[in-house]
Structure formats: C-alpha cells, structure tokens
Amino acid sequence: MVEKVQRAVEGGVDLVQLRNKTVPGRQLLERASDLLEAISGKAEFLVNERVDVAVAAGAQGVQLGEDALPVPEVRKMLGQEMLIGRSVHSTESAIQAEAEGADFLLVGTMFGSLSHPGEQPEGPQLMSEIAGECRLPLIGIGGVTPDNAAELIEAGASGVAVISNILSSEDPKAAAARLKQVLVASWNARS
C-alpha cells in the first residue's frame, strides 16, 4: 500500500488520509510513519479519527467521522495549526461542523461505493445544497471516478476523495494523474 500511495502522490494526489479502524494504535502509528516517509512532504497527511496517532506521527491533521469527537474538543488537543476535517451526510450536519470550527468537510456518499456498501448515495445534489450553505472547502467522497468527478466540482466541491479508483489501479500514478486532469479542467471551467 505504501508504494501505491507514493505513486499516487507522484500522479497528483495532494492529501493522503490513513483510515483503518481495526488496527491497534502502535501498528497504526507505524503505518502512518511509513506513509509520511513515502510521501516526503509532497502531500498533506491526515489520520482518520485517531487524534493521538495523528499527533504522534506528525500528521498535518485529522479527519473526524460524523459521530466522532466534537470539533471544539479536538481543536483543544491539536491547537490551531493542525487541520480538522469532518465527515457530513446532510446540510444540517455541515452547518453544525462549520459552526464548531472544522477546517473542511468530507461530503458523502456521492455515488455508489465499495467502501460503504448498502449506503444510499446522495449524489451531487447534496453537494450543491451544502455549498449553498457553507463557506468551508467541500470534498466529495464515495464512488468518485474521473467520469463523475466533474459533476461534484460543478456542484460546489473543492475536491474529491478517492480510494478504489486509484489504489485498485495497476498504475496508481496514471490513475491519479487522470483524475487530477479532470479536476483541473473542472476548476478552470467553474471559475
């Protein structure tokens, strides 16, 4: 996985999130350290939920699930320098996360996703609704591919989060580069 992530960063990925809810803290810290070394400052690095591991590894921040610790409590632990992202699945949750001081929002599930089987995708409409209410950067997640990423940017997303389309690829660098090309074209078209 470390090599695939390294290749994806070479292809244009600019933020890497370590997410593994089943690994004990020591092992998660080792994985975080390996990933940080592999990306060598070429991308931001976040740890999902585990504030302790993010701090110990020297990550740039954390990504909190919708039901995770409250943003203000995490901010007390991390200070103002580290990023705090919050996953949201509704406009109401997005407004609350913004009011609590999140730095950005991960909005999902946008499209059908193997990492969230059985979840009903909300699609670009949810992104558009949240973009109309929040000023934070919005990242679309869930089933994102180069074929549908532009829809999310058009709906108000600042970027996208991708797992399968890049990490399942035989060439993560090329997959990331293709997605980045679509994103850049979409940002240019929107502005």
mmCIF file of C-alpha atoms in Angstrom:
data_model
loop_
_atom_site.group_PDB
_atom_site.id
_atom_site.type_symbol
_atom_site.label_atom_id
_atom_site.label_comp_id
_atom_site.label_asym_id
_atom_site.label_seq_id
_atom_site.Cartn_x
_atom_site.Cartn_y
_atom_site.Cartn_z
ATOM 1 C CA MET A 1 0.000 0.000 0.000
ATOM 2 C CA VAL A 2 2.815 2.434 0.824
ATOM 3 C CA GLU A 3 4.253 2.132 -2.677
ATOM 4 C CA LYS A 4 0.803 2.643 -4.249
ATOM 5 C CA VAL A 5 0.244 5.771 -2.176
ATOM 6 C CA GLN A 6 3.687 7.070 -3.104
ATOM 7 C CA ARG A 7 2.912 6.543 -6.791
ATOM 8 C CA ALA A 8 -0.500 8.222 -6.411
ATOM 9 C CA VAL A 9 1.166 11.290 -4.885
ATOM 10 C CA GLU A 10 3.583 11.355 -7.829
ATOM 11 C CA GLY A 11 0.475 11.419 -10.052
ATOM 12 C CA GLY A 12 -1.018 14.447 -8.333
ATOM 13 C CA VAL A 13 -2.700 13.366 -5.091
ATOM 14 C CA ASP A 14 -2.161 16.223 -2.646
ATOM 15 C CA LEU A 15 -3.759 14.859 0.519
ATOM 16 C CA VAL A 16 -3.464 11.336 1.934
ATOM 17 C CA GLN A 17 -5.696 10.019 4.690
ATOM 18 C CA LEU A 18 -4.850 6.942 6.737
ATOM 19 C CA ARG A 19 -8.048 5.136 7.694
ATOM 20 C CA ASN A 20 -8.045 1.797 9.467
ATOM 21 C CA LYS A 21 -10.434 1.259 12.335
ATOM 22 C CA THR A 22 -9.270 -2.252 13.212
ATOM 23 C CA VAL A 23 -5.517 -1.789 13.697
ATOM 24 C CA PRO A 24 -4.166 -1.132 17.207
ATOM 25 C CA GLY A 25 -2.544 2.249 17.886
ATOM 26 C CA ARG A 26 1.081 1.068 17.723
ATOM 27 C CA GLN A 27 0.600 -0.554 14.318
ATOM 28 C CA LEU A 28 -1.355 2.432 13.044
ATOM 29 C CA LEU A 29 1.469 4.741 14.118
ATOM 30 C CA GLU A 30 3.976 2.557 12.237
ATOM 31 C CA ARG A 31 1.811 2.735 9.091
ATOM 32 C CA ALA A 32 1.457 6.480 9.488
ATOM 33 C CA SER A 33 5.221 6.875 9.814
ATOM 34 C CA ASP A 34 5.816 4.715 6.741
ATOM 35 C CA LEU A 35 3.326 6.732 4.701
ATOM 36 C CA LEU A 36 4.725 10.067 5.858
ATOM 37 C CA GLU A 37 8.197 8.949 4.842
ATOM 38 C CA ALA A 38 6.949 7.726 1.465
ATOM 39 C CA ILE A 39 5.129 10.936 0.562
ATOM 40 C CA SER A 40 8.028 13.023 1.919
ATOM 41 C CA GLY A 41 6.170 16.314 2.217
ATOM 42 C CA LYS A 42 4.662 16.189 -1.285
ATOM 43 C CA ALA A 43 1.125 15.834 0.117
ATOM 44 C CA GLU A 44 -0.713 16.687 3.312
ATOM 45 C CA PHE A 45 -1.288 13.730 5.619
ATOM 46 C CA LEU A 46 -4.321 13.115 7.846
ATOM 47 C CA VAL A 47 -5.225 10.309 10.217
ATOM 48 C CA ASN A 48 -8.835 9.213 10.446
ATOM 49 C CA GLU A 49 -10.364 9.611 13.936
ATOM 50 C CA ARG A 50 -7.169 8.832 15.894
ATOM 51 C CA VAL A 51 -6.056 12.191 17.253
ATOM 52 C CA ASP A 52 -3.339 10.501 19.331
ATOM 53 C CA VAL A 53 -1.809 8.797 16.299
ATOM 54 C CA ALA A 54 -2.003 11.982 14.217
ATOM 55 C CA VAL A 55 -0.065 13.917 16.855
ATOM 56 C CA ALA A 56 2.484 11.145 17.479
ATOM 57 C CA ALA A 57 3.138 10.687 13.744
ATOM 58 C CA GLY A 58 3.453 14.388 12.974
ATOM 59 C CA ALA A 59 0.446 14.412 10.636
ATOM 60 C CA GLN A 60 -0.989 17.691 9.381
ATOM 61 C CA GLY A 61 -4.397 16.878 10.855
ATOM 62 C CA VAL A 62 -7.284 14.505 11.442
ATOM 63 C CA GLN A 63 -10.454 13.504 9.660
ATOM 64 C CA LEU A 64 -13.386 13.022 12.030
ATOM 65 C CA GLY A 65 -16.429 10.927 11.253
ATOM 66 C CA GLU A 66 -19.841 12.494 11.711
ATOM 67 C CA ASP A 67 -20.235 10.815 15.116
ATOM 68 C CA ALA A 68 -16.620 11.237 16.262
ATOM 69 C CA LEU A 69 -15.355 13.579 18.963
ATOM 70 C CA PRO A 70 -16.693 17.137 18.728
ATOM 71 C CA VAL A 71 -14.526 19.514 16.700
ATOM 72 C CA PRO A 72 -14.037 22.000 19.584
ATOM 73 C CA GLU A 73 -12.656 19.228 21.834
ATOM 74 C CA VAL A 74 -10.277 18.034 19.134
ATOM 75 C CA ARG A 75 -9.195 21.626 18.482
ATOM 76 C CA LYS A 76 -8.196 21.912 22.163
ATOM 77 C CA MET A 77 -5.959 18.865 21.711
ATOM 78 C CA LEU A 78 -4.470 19.847 18.354
ATOM 79 C CA GLY A 79 -4.292 23.619 18.530
ATOM 80 C CA GLN A 80 -4.940 25.924 15.599
ATOM 81 C CA GLU A 81 -2.140 24.672 13.335
ATOM 82 C CA MET A 82 -3.474 21.207 12.538
ATOM 83 C CA LEU A 83 -6.335 20.593 10.109
ATOM 84 C CA ILE A 84 -9.621 19.134 11.275
ATOM 85 C CA GLY A 85 -11.966 17.652 8.705
ATOM 86 C CA ARG A 86 -15.471 16.428 9.485
ATOM 87 C CA SER A 87 -17.498 13.902 7.505
ATOM 88 C CA VAL A 88 -21.065 15.029 6.875
ATOM 89 C CA HIS A 89 -24.098 13.438 5.274
ATOM 90 C CA SER A 90 -26.608 16.286 5.466
ATOM 91 C CA THR A 91 -26.805 20.051 5.192
ATOM 92 C CA GLU A 92 -27.647 20.310 8.882
ATOM 93 C CA SER A 93 -24.504 18.383 9.856
ATOM 94 C CA ALA A 94 -22.424 20.569 7.543
ATOM 95 C CA ILE A 95 -23.742 23.772 9.103
ATOM 96 C CA GLN A 96 -23.034 22.411 12.581
ATOM 97 C CA ALA A 97 -19.494 21.292 11.660
ATOM 98 C CA GLU A 98 -18.737 24.721 10.196
ATOM 99 C CA ALA A 99 -20.067 26.438 13.327
ATOM 100 C CA GLU A 100 -17.913 24.163 15.504
ATOM 101 C CA GLY A 101 -14.752 25.187 13.648
ATOM 102 C CA ALA A 102 -13.990 22.386 11.182
ATOM 103 C CA ASP A 103 -11.469 23.374 8.508
ATOM 104 C CA PHE A 104 -13.086 21.382 5.705
ATOM 105 C CA LEU A 105 -15.915 18.901 5.154
ATOM 106 C CA LEU A 106 -15.904 15.464 3.576
ATOM 107 C CA VAL A 107 -19.358 15.172 1.971
ATOM 108 C CA GLY A 108 -20.784 11.781 1.089
ATOM 109 C CA THR A 109 -21.734 9.360 -0.036
ATOM 110 C CA MET A 110 -21.851 10.884 -3.517
ATOM 111 C CA PHE A 111 -22.087 7.763 -5.690
ATOM 112 C CA GLY A 112 -22.308 4.029 -5.033
ATOM 113 C CA SER A 113 -19.148 2.911 -3.256
ATOM 114 C CA LEU A 114 -17.474 -0.391 -2.429
ATOM 115 C CA SER A 115 -16.108 1.098 0.808
ATOM 116 C CA HIS A 116 -19.643 1.958 2.004
ATOM 117 C CA PRO A 117 -21.815 -0.889 0.704
ATOM 118 C CA GLY A 118 -25.515 -0.531 1.289
ATOM 119 C CA GLU A 119 -25.397 3.251 1.767
ATOM 120 C CA GLN A 120 -27.777 5.172 -0.429
ATOM 121 C CA PRO A 121 -25.722 7.681 -2.443
ATOM 122 C CA GLU A 122 -26.831 11.306 -2.151
ATOM 123 C CA GLY A 123 -25.206 12.489 -5.367
ATOM 124 C CA PRO A 124 -24.183 15.982 -6.450
ATOM 125 C CA GLN A 125 -27.499 17.442 -5.205
ATOM 126 C CA LEU A 126 -26.319 17.148 -1.582
ATOM 127 C CA MET A 127 -23.032 18.804 -2.527
ATOM 128 C CA SER A 128 -24.906 21.669 -4.150
ATOM 129 C CA GLU A 129 -27.151 22.151 -1.112
ATOM 130 C CA ILE A 130 -24.202 22.204 1.290
ATOM 131 C CA ALA A 131 -22.192 24.518 -0.983
ATOM 132 C CA GLY A 132 -25.097 26.963 -0.802
ATOM 133 C CA GLU A 133 -24.966 26.997 2.998
ATOM 134 C CA CYS A 134 -21.281 26.597 3.935
ATOM 135 C CA ARG A 135 -18.129 28.508 3.122
ATOM 136 C CA LEU A 136 -15.717 25.699 4.002
ATOM 137 C CA PRO A 137 -13.854 23.675 1.390
ATOM 138 C CA LEU A 138 -16.007 20.657 0.481
ATOM 139 C CA ILE A 139 -14.564 17.310 -0.585
ATOM 140 C CA GLY A 140 -16.863 14.806 -2.305
ATOM 141 C CA ILE A 141 -16.410 11.162 -1.337
ATOM 142 C CA GLY A 142 -17.936 7.868 -2.332
ATOM 143 C CA GLY A 143 -17.646 6.177 -5.701
ATOM 144 C CA VAL A 144 -15.756 9.074 -7.269
ATOM 145 C CA THR A 145 -14.107 8.373 -10.623
ATOM 146 C CA PRO A 146 -12.740 10.535 -13.438
ATOM 147 C CA ASP A 147 -16.102 10.002 -15.159
ATOM 148 C CA ASN A 148 -18.146 11.681 -12.403
ATOM 149 C CA ALA A 149 -15.708 13.961 -10.536
ATOM 150 C CA ALA A 150 -16.569 16.994 -12.683
ATOM 151 C CA GLU A 151 -20.201 16.780 -11.528
ATOM 152 C CA LEU A 152 -19.046 17.323 -7.945
ATOM 153 C CA ILE A 153 -16.845 20.298 -8.806
ATOM 154 C CA GLU A 154 -19.725 21.821 -10.768
ATOM 155 C CA ALA A 155 -21.956 21.300 -7.700
ATOM 156 C CA GLY A 156 -19.541 23.258 -5.484
ATOM 157 C CA ALA A 157 -16.903 20.785 -4.301
ATOM 158 C CA SER A 158 -13.336 21.977 -3.880
ATOM 159 C CA GLY A 159 -12.007 18.487 -4.473
ATOM 160 C CA VAL A 160 -12.689 14.779 -4.206
ATOM 161 C CA ALA A 161 -11.579 11.852 -2.081
ATOM 162 C CA VAL A 162 -10.835 8.594 -3.863
ATOM 163 C CA ILE A 163 -9.867 5.136 -2.694
ATOM 164 C CA SER A 164 -10.696 2.355 -5.145
ATOM 165 C CA ASN A 165 -10.198 4.184 -8.412
ATOM 166 C CA ILE A 166 -6.575 4.876 -7.542
ATOM 167 C CA LEU A 167 -5.463 2.136 -5.144
ATOM 168 C CA SER A 168 -7.093 -0.670 -7.154
ATOM 169 C CA SER A 169 -5.439 0.513 -10.331
ATOM 170 C CA GLU A 170 -2.422 -1.307 -11.742
ATOM 171 C CA ASP A 171 -0.848 2.131 -12.195
ATOM 172 C CA PRO A 172 -1.822 4.429 -9.281
ATOM 173 C CA LYS A 173 0.296 7.265 -10.684
ATOM 174 C CA ALA A 174 -1.557 7.228 -14.020
ATOM 175 C CA ALA A 175 -4.946 6.864 -12.302
ATOM 176 C CA ALA A 176 -4.201 9.841 -10.038
ATOM 177 C CA ALA A 177 -2.926 11.903 -12.973
ATOM 178 C CA ARG A 178 -6.092 11.205 -14.968
ATOM 179 C CA LEU A 179 -8.289 12.238 -12.042
ATOM 180 C CA LYS A 180 -6.201 15.369 -11.407
ATOM 181 C CA GLN A 181 -6.533 16.327 -15.085
ATOM 182 C CA VAL A 182 -10.330 16.120 -14.805
ATOM 183 C CA LEU A 183 -10.307 18.159 -11.593
ATOM 184 C CA VAL A 184 -8.106 20.908 -13.016
ATOM 185 C CA ALA A 185 -10.287 21.173 -16.121
ATOM 186 C CA SER A 186 -13.404 21.311 -13.909
ATOM 187 C CA TRP A 187 -11.928 24.011 -11.642
ATOM 188 C CA ASN A 188 -10.967 26.062 -14.700
ATOM 189 C CA ALA A 189 -14.437 25.678 -16.198
ATOM 190 C CA ARG A 190 -16.124 26.672 -12.923
ATOM 191 C CA SER A 191 -14.044 29.793 -12.431
#
